[in-house]
CSV table of C-alpha atoms and ligand atoms in Angstrom, one decimal:
chain,number,residue,atom,x,y,z
A,1,MET,CA,146.4,119.5,271.6
A,2,ALA,CA,143.0,121.5,270.8
A,3,ARG,CA,143.4,124.2,269.4
A,4,PRO,CA,144.2,127.0,271.5
A,5,ASP,CA,140.7,129.4,272.8
A,6,SER,CA,143.3,131.7,272.2
A,7,LEU,CA,143.8,131.0,268.9
A,8,GLN,CA,139.9,130.4,268.4
A,9,ARG,CA,138.5,133.6,268.8
A,10,PHE,CA,141.2,135.6,266.3
A,11,ILE,CA,139.9,133.1,263.8
A,12,ASP,CA,136.1,134.2,265.2
A,13,ALA,CA,137.5,137.7,264.8
A,14,THR,CA,138.4,137.8,262.1
A,15,ARG,CA,135.9,136.0,260.4
A,16,GLY,CA,133.7,138.1,262.4
A,17,ALA,CA,135.3,141.1,260.8
A,18,PHE,CA,136.0,140.0,257.1
A,19,PHE,CA,131.6,139.6,256.7
A,20,ALA,CA,130.7,142.4,258.4
A,21,ALA,CA,133.1,144.7,255.9
A,22,ARG,CA,130.3,143.7,253.4
A,23,PRO,CA,133.0,142.1,251.0
A,24,HIS,CA,131.5,142.0,247.4
A,25,ASP,CA,130.4,138.7,246.2
A,26,ASP,CA,133.8,137.0,245.3
A,27,ALA,CA,135.7,138.0,248.9
A,28,CYS,CA,132.6,136.9,250.6
A,29,ALA,CA,133.2,133.1,248.4
A,30,ALA,CA,137.3,133.4,248.8
A,31,GLY,CA,136.3,134.2,252.5
A,32,GLU,CA,133.7,131.6,253.6
A,33,ARG,CA,135.9,129.1,251.3
A,34,ILE,CA,138.8,129.8,253.7
A,35,PHE,CA,136.5,130.0,256.8
A,36,ALA,CA,134.9,127.0,256.2
A,37,ALA,CA,138.0,125.3,255.9
A,38,LEU,CA,139.6,126.2,259.7
A,39,ARG,CA,136.5,125.0,260.7
A,40,ALA,CA,139.0,122.3,262.2
A,41,PRO,CA,141.2,121.9,263.7
A,42,GLY,CA,144.5,121.1,262.6
A,43,PRO,CA,149.0,120.2,264.7
A,44,ILE,CA,149.5,122.4,267.5
A,45,GLU,CA,152.6,124.1,268.6
A,46,THR,CA,152.6,126.5,271.1
A,47,ARG,CA,156.5,126.6,272.2
A,48,ARG,CA,156.5,130.0,273.2
A,49,PRO,CA,158.4,131.9,270.5
A,50,ALA,CA,161.7,134.5,271.3
A,51,SER,CA,161.7,136.1,267.6
A,52,THR,CA,160.9,140.1,267.4
A,53,LEU,CA,161.5,142.8,265.2
A,54,PRO,CA,162.5,146.9,264.9
A,55,VAL,CA,159.7,146.8,263.4
A,56,CYS,CA,157.6,145.2,266.2
A,57,GLN,CA,158.2,149.1,268.3
A,58,PHE,CA,155.1,150.1,266.2
A,59,LEU,CA,153.4,146.9,267.3
A,60,SER,CA,151.0,148.2,271.3
A,61,ALA,CA,149.8,151.7,269.6
A,62,ALA,CA,148.8,149.8,266.7
A,63,ILE,CA,147.0,146.9,268.1
A,64,ALA,CA,145.9,150.1,271.3
A,65,ASN,CA,144.4,151.9,267.8
A,66,ALA,CA,142.8,149.6,267.1
A,67,ARG,CA,140.9,148.5,270.3
A,68,ALA,CA,140.2,151.8,270.2
A,69,ALA,CA,138.1,152.0,267.2
A,70,GLY,CA,135.5,149.2,268.0
A,71,GLY,CA,133.9,147.3,266.2
A,72,THR,CA,134.9,144.3,264.9
A,73,ALA,CA,137.8,145.8,264.3
A,74,GLY,CA,138.6,146.4,267.7
A,75,GLU,CA,137.6,143.4,267.7
A,76,VAL,CA,140.2,141.9,266.1
A,77,ALA,CA,142.5,143.9,268.3
A,78,ALA,CA,142.3,142.3,271.3
A,79,SER,CA,142.6,139.1,269.9
A,80,LEU,CA,144.9,140.0,268.4
A,81,GLU,CA,147.0,141.4,271.0
A,82,ALA,CA,146.2,138.1,273.6
A,83,LEU,CA,147.5,136.4,270.7
A,84,LEU,CA,151.1,137.7,271.2
A,85,PRO,CA,152.3,135.4,273.5
A,86,LEU,CA,152.4,132.7,271.0
A,87,LEU,CA,153.3,134.8,267.9
A,88,ALA,CA,156.3,135.2,266.0
A,89,TRP,CA,157.1,137.5,264.0
A,90,HIS,CA,159.6,137.3,260.3
A,91,ARG,CA,160.9,139.1,257.7
A,92,ARG,CA,159.5,138.1,254.4
A,93,ALA,CA,161.9,135.7,252.4
A,94,GLY,CA,164.3,138.0,250.6
A,95,SER,CA,162.9,141.1,252.1
A,96,ASP,CA,166.4,142.5,252.6
A,97,SER,CA,166.8,142.9,249.2
A,98,HIS,CA,163.8,146.1,248.6
A,99,GLY,CA,166.2,148.1,250.3
A,100,ALA,CA,166.5,148.4,254.3
A,101,ALA,CA,163.8,150.7,254.5
A,102,PHE,CA,162.2,147.7,254.1
A,103,HIS,CA,164.0,144.7,255.3
A,104,ASP,CA,163.4,146.9,259.4
A,105,GLY,CA,159.5,148.1,257.7
A,106,HIS,CA,157.5,144.8,257.7
A,107,ALA,CA,157.3,142.1,259.6
A,108,ASN,CA,154.5,139.4,259.0
A,109,ALA,CA,153.5,136.6,262.6
A,110,TRP,CA,152.0,133.3,261.2
A,111,ALA,CA,149.6,132.4,263.6
A,112,ILE,CA,148.6,129.6,261.1
A,113,ALA,CA,151.5,128.3,258.7
A,114,PRO,CA,153.7,125.0,258.6
A,115,ASN,CA,155.8,126.8,261.5
A,116,GLY,CA,152.8,128.7,263.1
A,117,ILE,CA,150.8,127.6,265.5
A,118,GLU,CA,148.6,125.4,263.7
A,119,ARG,CA,150.8,124.0,261.7
A,120,ARG,CA,148.9,123.1,258.3
A,121,SER,CA,149.1,124.2,254.9
A,122,ASP,CA,146.0,124.4,253.1
A,123,VAL,CA,145.2,127.7,254.4
A,124,ILE,CA,147.3,129.9,256.3
A,125,VAL,CA,146.6,133.5,258.7
A,126,GLY,CA,149.0,135.6,259.7
A,127,VAL,CA,149.5,139.3,260.6
A,128,THR,CA,151.0,142.4,259.2
A,129,LEU,CA,152.9,145.3,260.4
A,130,THR,CA,154.6,148.3,258.5
A,131,ALA,CA,156.6,150.9,259.5
A,132,PRO,CA,155.5,154.0,258.6
A,133,ARG,CA,155.9,155.4,254.9
A,134,ILE,CA,157.2,151.6,253.8
A,135,ARG,CA,156.0,150.2,250.7
A,136,TYR,CA,155.0,146.2,250.7
A,137,PRO,CA,156.3,145.0,247.3
A,138,ASP,CA,154.2,143.8,244.4
A,139,HIS,CA,154.1,140.4,244.1
A,140,SER,CA,151.9,137.9,243.5
A,141,HIS,CA,150.8,134.2,244.2
A,142,PRO,CA,148.4,131.5,242.5
A,143,PRO,CA,146.8,131.3,246.6
A,144,GLU,CA,143.7,133.8,246.7
A,145,GLU,CA,144.1,136.2,249.5
A,146,ILE,CA,141.6,138.3,251.6
A,147,TYR,CA,142.2,140.9,254.2
A,148,VAL,CA,140.6,142.6,257.2
A,149,VAL,CA,142.4,146.0,258.2
A,150,LEU,CA,143.1,147.3,261.5
A,151,SER,CA,145.2,150.5,260.0
A,152,ASP,CA,145.6,153.1,258.5
A,153,GLY,CA,146.7,151.9,254.4
A,154,GLU,CA,147.1,151.3,251.3
A,155,TRP,CA,146.0,149.2,249.3
A,156,ARG,CA,146.6,148.1,245.1
A,157,ARG,CA,145.9,145.6,242.4
A,158,ASP,CA,146.0,145.1,239.0
A,159,GLY,CA,142.6,146.0,237.6
A,160,LEU,CA,142.6,148.4,241.1
A,161,ASP,CA,144.6,151.1,241.8
A,162,TRP,CA,145.5,152.7,245.4
A,163,HIS,CA,143.0,152.8,247.0
A,164,ALA,CA,142.5,152.8,251.1
A,165,PRO,CA,140.1,150.0,253.0
A,166,GLY,CA,139.6,151.9,256.0
A,167,MET,CA,139.4,150.2,259.7
A,168,GLY,CA,137.6,147.2,259.6
A,169,GLY,CA,137.7,147.1,255.4
A,170,ALA,CA,138.2,144.1,253.7
A,171,VAL,CA,140.4,143.5,251.3
A,172,HIS,CA,140.4,140.8,248.1
A,173,ASN,CA,142.9,139.0,245.5
A,174,PRO,CA,141.7,136.4,243.2
A,175,PRO,CA,145.1,134.4,242.4
A,176,GLY,CA,147.8,135.3,240.7
A,177,VAL,CA,147.3,139.2,240.5
A,178,ARG,CA,149.9,141.3,241.3
A,179,HIS,CA,148.8,143.2,244.2
A,180,ALA,CA,150.6,145.7,246.3
A,181,MET,CA,150.4,147.7,250.2
A,182,ARG,CA,151.2,150.5,251.5
A,183,SER,CA,151.7,152.2,254.8
A,184,GLY,CA,151.5,156.3,255.2
A,185,PRO,CA,152.3,158.8,258.5
A,186,SER,CA,150.3,155.5,261.5
A,187,PRO,CA,152.0,151.8,261.3
A,188,LEU,CA,149.7,149.3,258.9
A,189,LEU,CA,148.9,146.3,260.9
A,190,ALA,CA,146.2,143.8,258.8
A,191,VAL,CA,145.5,140.8,259.3
A,192,TRP,CA,145.7,138.9,255.8
A,193,CYS,CA,145.0,134.5,255.0
A,194,LEU,CA,145.2,132.7,252.4
A,195,LEU,CA,144.0,129.7,250.8
A,196,ALA,CA,146.1,127.5,248.8
A,197,GLN,CA,143.9,126.1,245.2
A,198,HIS,CA,142.4,122.3,245.4
B,1,FE2,FE1,149.9,138.8,248.8
């Protein structure tokens, strides 16, 4: 099955927003690797998922906020809204060990992943959503990671203190670096992409 138009539009909008944010050289190189890998589609599974979570109560307002901002972030938000019927939301594995606030205050949806709309493991593309005033735990992983930010919220990584990329901002986490994010008084919404090491 061909890649759905809504998924292609979401990938294109995410790519456009990432490079429009003028990321630094290392981040730019990561983005080029990720979006080059995504040129070739993988197997598609479009059976409509049924899962939703309590934190999804914040999703409509977060998308509307990003759409209202316009520009490249607005385009990503519009493409995300069109993709919602195909997205299932999940808690982070082990989220109950980080307290009730995080357990019910964060969710991921995988657009491209072994259990996503496009089923592959070389590149993983997801959406992260948190309720207000939630801190995502410090973590690290071998794949390098980029984000396109669609809300307020702060990111950190070892060697780089908390900072707010801002609406449409880009974030890059090199392979294995410890990193985290947190929301302030409003929900945090972002698209992230992981590239497995070759
Ligand atoms: Fe991460």
